[in-house]
PDB file of N, CA and C in Angstrom:
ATOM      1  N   UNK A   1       0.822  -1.189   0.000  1.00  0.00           N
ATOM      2  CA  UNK A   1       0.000   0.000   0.000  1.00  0.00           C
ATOM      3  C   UNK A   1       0.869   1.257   0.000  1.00  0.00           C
ATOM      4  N   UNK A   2       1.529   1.022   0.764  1.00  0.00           N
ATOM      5  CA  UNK A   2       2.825   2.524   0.658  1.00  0.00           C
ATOM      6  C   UNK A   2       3.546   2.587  -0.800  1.00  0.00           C
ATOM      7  N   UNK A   3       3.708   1.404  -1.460  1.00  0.00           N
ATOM      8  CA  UNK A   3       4.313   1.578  -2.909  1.00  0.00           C
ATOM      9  C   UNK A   3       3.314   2.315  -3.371  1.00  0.00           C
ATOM     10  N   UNK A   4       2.105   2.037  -3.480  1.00  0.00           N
ATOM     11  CA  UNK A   4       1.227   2.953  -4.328  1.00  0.00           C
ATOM     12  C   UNK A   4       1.302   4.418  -3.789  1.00  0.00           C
ATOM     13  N   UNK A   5       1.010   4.794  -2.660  1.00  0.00           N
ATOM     14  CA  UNK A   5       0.792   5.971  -2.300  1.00  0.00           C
ATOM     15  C   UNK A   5       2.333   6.632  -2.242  1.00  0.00           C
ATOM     16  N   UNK A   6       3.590   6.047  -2.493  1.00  0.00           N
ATOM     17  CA  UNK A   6       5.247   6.681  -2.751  1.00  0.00           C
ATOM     18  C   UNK A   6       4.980   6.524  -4.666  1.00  0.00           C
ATOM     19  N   UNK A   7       4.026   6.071  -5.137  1.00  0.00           N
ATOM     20  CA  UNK A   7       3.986   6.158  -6.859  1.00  0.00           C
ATOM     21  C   UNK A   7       3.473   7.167  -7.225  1.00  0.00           C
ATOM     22  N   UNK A   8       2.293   7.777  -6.701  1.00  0.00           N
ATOM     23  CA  UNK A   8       1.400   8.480  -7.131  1.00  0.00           C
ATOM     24  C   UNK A   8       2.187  10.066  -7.528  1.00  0.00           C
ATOM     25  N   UNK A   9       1.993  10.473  -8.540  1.00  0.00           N
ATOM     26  CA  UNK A   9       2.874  11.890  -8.702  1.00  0.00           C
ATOM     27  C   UNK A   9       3.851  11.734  -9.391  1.00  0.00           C
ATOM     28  N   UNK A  10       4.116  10.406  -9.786  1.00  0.00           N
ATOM     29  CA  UNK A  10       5.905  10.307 -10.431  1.00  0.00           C
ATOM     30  C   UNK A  10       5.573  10.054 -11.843  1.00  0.00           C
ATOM     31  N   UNK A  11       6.631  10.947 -12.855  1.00  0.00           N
ATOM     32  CA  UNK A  11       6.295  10.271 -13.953  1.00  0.00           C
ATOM     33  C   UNK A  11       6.748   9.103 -14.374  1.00  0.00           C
ATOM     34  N   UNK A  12       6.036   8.716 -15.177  1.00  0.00           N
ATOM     35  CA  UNK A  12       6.424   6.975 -15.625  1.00  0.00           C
ATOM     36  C   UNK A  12       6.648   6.732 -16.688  1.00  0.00           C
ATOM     37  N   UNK A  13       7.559   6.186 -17.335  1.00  0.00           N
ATOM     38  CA  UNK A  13       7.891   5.672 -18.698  1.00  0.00           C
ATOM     39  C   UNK A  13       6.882   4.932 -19.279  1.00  0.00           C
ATOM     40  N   UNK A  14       7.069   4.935 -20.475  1.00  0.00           N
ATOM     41  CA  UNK A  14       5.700   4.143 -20.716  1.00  0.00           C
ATOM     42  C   UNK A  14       5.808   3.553 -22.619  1.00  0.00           C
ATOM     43  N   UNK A  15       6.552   2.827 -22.576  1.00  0.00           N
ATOM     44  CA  UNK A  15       7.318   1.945 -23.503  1.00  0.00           C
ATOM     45  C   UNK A  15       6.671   1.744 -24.970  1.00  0.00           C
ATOM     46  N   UNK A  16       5.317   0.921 -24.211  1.00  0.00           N
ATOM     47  CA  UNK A  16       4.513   0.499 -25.327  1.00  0.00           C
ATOM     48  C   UNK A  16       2.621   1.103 -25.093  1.00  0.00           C
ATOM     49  N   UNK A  17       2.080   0.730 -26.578  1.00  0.00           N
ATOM     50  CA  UNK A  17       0.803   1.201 -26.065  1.00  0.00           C
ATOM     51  C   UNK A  17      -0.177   0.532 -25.574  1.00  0.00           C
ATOM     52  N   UNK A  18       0.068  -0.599 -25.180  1.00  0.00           N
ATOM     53  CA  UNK A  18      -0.150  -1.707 -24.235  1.00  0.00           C
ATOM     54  C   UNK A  18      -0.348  -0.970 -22.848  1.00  0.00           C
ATOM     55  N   UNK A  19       0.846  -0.465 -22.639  1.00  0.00           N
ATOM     56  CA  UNK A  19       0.934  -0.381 -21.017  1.00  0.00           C
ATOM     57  C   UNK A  19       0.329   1.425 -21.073  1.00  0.00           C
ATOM     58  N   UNK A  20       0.514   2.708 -22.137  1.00  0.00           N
ATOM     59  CA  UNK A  20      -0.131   3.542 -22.496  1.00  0.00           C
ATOM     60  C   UNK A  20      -1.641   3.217 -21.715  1.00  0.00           C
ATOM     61  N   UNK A  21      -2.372   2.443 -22.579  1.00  0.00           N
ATOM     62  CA  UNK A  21      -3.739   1.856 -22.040  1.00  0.00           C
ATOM     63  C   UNK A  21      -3.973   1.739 -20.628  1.00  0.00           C
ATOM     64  N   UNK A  22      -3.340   0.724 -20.300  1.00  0.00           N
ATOM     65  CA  UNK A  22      -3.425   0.317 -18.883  1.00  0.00           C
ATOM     66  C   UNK A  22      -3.286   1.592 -18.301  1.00  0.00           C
ATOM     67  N   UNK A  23      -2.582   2.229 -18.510  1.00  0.00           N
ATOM     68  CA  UNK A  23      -2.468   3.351 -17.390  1.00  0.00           C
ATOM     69  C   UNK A  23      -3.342   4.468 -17.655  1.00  0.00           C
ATOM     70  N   UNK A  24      -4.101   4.811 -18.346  1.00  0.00           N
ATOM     71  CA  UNK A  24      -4.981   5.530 -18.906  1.00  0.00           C
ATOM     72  C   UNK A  24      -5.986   5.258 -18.297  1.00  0.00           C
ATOM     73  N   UNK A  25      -6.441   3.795 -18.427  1.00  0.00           N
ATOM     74  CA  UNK A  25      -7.429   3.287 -18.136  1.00  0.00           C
ATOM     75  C   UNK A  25      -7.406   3.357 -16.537  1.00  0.00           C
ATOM     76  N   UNK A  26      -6.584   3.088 -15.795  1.00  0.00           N
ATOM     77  CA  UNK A  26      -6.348   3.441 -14.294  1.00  0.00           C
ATOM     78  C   UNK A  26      -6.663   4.260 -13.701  1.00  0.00           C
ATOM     79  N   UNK A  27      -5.806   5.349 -14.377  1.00  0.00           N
ATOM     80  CA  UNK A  27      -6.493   6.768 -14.056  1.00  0.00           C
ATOM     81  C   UNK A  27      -8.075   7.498 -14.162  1.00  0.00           C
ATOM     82  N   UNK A  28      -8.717   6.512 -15.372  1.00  0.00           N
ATOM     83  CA  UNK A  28     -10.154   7.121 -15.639  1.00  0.00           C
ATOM     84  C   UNK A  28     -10.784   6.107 -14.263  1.00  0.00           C
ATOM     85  N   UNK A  29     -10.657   4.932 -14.224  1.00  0.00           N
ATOM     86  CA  UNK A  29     -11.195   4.403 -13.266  1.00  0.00           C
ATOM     87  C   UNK A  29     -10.905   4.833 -11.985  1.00  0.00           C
ATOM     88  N   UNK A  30     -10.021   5.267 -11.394  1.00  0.00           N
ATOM     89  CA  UNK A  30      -9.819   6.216 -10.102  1.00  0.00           C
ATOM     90  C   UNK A  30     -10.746   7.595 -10.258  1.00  0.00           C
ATOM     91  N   UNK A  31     -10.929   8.062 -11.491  1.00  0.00           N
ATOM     92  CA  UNK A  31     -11.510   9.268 -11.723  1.00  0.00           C
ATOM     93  C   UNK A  31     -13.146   9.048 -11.448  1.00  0.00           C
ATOM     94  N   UNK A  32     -13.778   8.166 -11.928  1.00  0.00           N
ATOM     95  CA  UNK A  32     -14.964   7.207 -11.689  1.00  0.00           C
ATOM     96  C   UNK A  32     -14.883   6.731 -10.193  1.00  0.00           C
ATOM     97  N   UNK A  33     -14.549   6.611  -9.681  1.00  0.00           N
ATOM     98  CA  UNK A  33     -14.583   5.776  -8.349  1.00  0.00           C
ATOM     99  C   UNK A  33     -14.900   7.499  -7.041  1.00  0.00           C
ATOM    100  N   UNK A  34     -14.087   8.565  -7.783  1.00  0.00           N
ATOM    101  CA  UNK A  34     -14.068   9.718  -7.116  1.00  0.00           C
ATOM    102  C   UNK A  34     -15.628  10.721  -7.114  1.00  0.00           C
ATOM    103  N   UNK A  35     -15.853  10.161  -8.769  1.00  0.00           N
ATOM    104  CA  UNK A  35     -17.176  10.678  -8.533  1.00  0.00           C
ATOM    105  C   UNK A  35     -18.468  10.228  -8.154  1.00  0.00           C
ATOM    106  N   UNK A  36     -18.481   8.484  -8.168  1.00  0.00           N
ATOM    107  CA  UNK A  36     -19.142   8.007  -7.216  1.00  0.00           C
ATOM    108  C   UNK A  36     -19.543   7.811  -6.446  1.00  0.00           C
ATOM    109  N   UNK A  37     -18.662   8.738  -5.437  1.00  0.00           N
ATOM    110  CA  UNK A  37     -18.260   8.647  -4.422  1.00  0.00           C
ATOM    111  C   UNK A  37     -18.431   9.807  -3.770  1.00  0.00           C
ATOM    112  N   UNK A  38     -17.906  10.992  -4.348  1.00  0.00           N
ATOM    113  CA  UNK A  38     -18.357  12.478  -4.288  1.00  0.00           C
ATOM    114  C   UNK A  38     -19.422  13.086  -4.264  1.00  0.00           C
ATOM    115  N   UNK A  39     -20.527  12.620  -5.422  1.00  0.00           N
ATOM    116  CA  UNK A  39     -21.277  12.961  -6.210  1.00  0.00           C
ATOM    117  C   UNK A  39     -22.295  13.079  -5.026  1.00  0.00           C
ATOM    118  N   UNK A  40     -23.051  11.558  -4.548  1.00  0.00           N
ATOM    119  CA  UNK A  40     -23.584  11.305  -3.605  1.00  0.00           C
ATOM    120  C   UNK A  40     -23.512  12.445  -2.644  1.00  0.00           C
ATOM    121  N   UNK A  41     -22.323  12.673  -1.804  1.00  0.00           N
ATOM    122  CA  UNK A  41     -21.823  12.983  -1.024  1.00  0.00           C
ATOM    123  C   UNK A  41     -22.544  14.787  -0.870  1.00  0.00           C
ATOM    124  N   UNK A  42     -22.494  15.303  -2.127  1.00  0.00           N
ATOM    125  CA  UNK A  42     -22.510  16.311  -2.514  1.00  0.00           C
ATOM    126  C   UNK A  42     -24.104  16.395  -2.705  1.00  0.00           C
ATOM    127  N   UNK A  43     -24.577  15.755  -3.515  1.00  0.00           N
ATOM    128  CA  UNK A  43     -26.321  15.841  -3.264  1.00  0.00           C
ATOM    129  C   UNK A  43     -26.773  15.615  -2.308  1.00  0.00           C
ATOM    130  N   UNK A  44     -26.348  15.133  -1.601  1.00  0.00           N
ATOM    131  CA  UNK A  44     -26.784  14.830   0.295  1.00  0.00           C
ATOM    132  C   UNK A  44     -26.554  16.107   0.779  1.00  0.00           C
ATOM    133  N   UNK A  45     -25.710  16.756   0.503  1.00  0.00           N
ATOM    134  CA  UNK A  45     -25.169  17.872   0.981  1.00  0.00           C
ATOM    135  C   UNK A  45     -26.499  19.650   0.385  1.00  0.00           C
ATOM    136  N   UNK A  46     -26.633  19.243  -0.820  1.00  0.00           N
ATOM    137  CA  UNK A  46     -27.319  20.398  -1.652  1.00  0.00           C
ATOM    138  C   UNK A  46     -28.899  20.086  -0.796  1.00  0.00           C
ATOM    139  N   UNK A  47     -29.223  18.650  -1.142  1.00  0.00           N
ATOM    140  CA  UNK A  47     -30.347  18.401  -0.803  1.00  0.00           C
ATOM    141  C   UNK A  47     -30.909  18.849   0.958  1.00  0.00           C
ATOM    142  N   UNK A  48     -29.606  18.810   2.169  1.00  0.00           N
ATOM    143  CA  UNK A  48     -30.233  18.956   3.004  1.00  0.00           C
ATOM    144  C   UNK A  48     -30.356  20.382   3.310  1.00  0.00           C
ATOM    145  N   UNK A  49     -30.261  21.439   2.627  1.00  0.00           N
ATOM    146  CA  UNK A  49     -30.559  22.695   2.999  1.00  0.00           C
ATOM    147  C   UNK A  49     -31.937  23.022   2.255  1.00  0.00           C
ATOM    148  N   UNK A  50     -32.285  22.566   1.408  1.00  0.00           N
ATOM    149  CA  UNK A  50     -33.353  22.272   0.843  1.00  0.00           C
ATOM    150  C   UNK A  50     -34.825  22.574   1.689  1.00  0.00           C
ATOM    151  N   UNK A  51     -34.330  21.151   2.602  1.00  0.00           N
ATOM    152  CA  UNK A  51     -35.732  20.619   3.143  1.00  0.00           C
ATOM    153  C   UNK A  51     -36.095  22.030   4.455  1.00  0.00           C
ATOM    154  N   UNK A  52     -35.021  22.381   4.862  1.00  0.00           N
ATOM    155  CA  UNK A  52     -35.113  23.653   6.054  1.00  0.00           C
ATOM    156  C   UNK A  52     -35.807  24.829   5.018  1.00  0.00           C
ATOM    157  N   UNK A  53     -35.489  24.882   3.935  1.00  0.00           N
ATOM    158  CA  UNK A  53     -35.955  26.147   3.232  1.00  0.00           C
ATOM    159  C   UNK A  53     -37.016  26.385   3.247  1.00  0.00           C
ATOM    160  N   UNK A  54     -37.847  24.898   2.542  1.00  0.00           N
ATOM    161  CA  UNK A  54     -38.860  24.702   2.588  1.00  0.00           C
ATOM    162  C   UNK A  54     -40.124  24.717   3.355  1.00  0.00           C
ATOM    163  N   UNK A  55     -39.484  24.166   4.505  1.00  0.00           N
ATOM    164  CA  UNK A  55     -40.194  24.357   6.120  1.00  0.00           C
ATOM    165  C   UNK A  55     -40.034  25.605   6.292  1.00  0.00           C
ATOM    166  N   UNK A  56     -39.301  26.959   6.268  1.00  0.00           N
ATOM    167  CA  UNK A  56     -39.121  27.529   6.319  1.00  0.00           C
ATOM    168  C   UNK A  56     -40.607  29.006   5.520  1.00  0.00           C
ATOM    169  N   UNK A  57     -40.448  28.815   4.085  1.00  0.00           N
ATOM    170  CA  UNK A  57     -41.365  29.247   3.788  1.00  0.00           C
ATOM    171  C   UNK A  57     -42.795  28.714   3.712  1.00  0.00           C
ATOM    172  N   UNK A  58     -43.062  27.497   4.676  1.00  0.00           N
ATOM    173  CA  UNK A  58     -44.544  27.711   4.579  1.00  0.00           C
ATOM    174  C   UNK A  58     -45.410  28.219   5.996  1.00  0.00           C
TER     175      UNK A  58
END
């Protein structure tokens, strides 16, 4: 686990477009996993000021 998190930030050689891919593809899937993850996080967030507003003006 520490190899990954001492990798992250470094550039990397990248030989063929084989491994091009793979690492492309890594990165979009970390990118996906962030907004899955976020996204939620964030409409939970918009949504609960919402419901006070509401109560609010009636």
């Amino acid at each position: 686990m520490t190899e990954l998190f001492s990798a992250i930030g470094h550039v990397k050689s990248i030989y063929t477009l084989v491994d091009f891919y793979q690492y492309i593809k890594t990165v979009e899937y970390l990118i996906c996993i962030a907004f899955f993850v976020g996204f939620p996080m964030f409409y939970r967030y918009m949504m609960s000021g919402k419901s006070s507003t509401q109560e609010a003006t009636h």
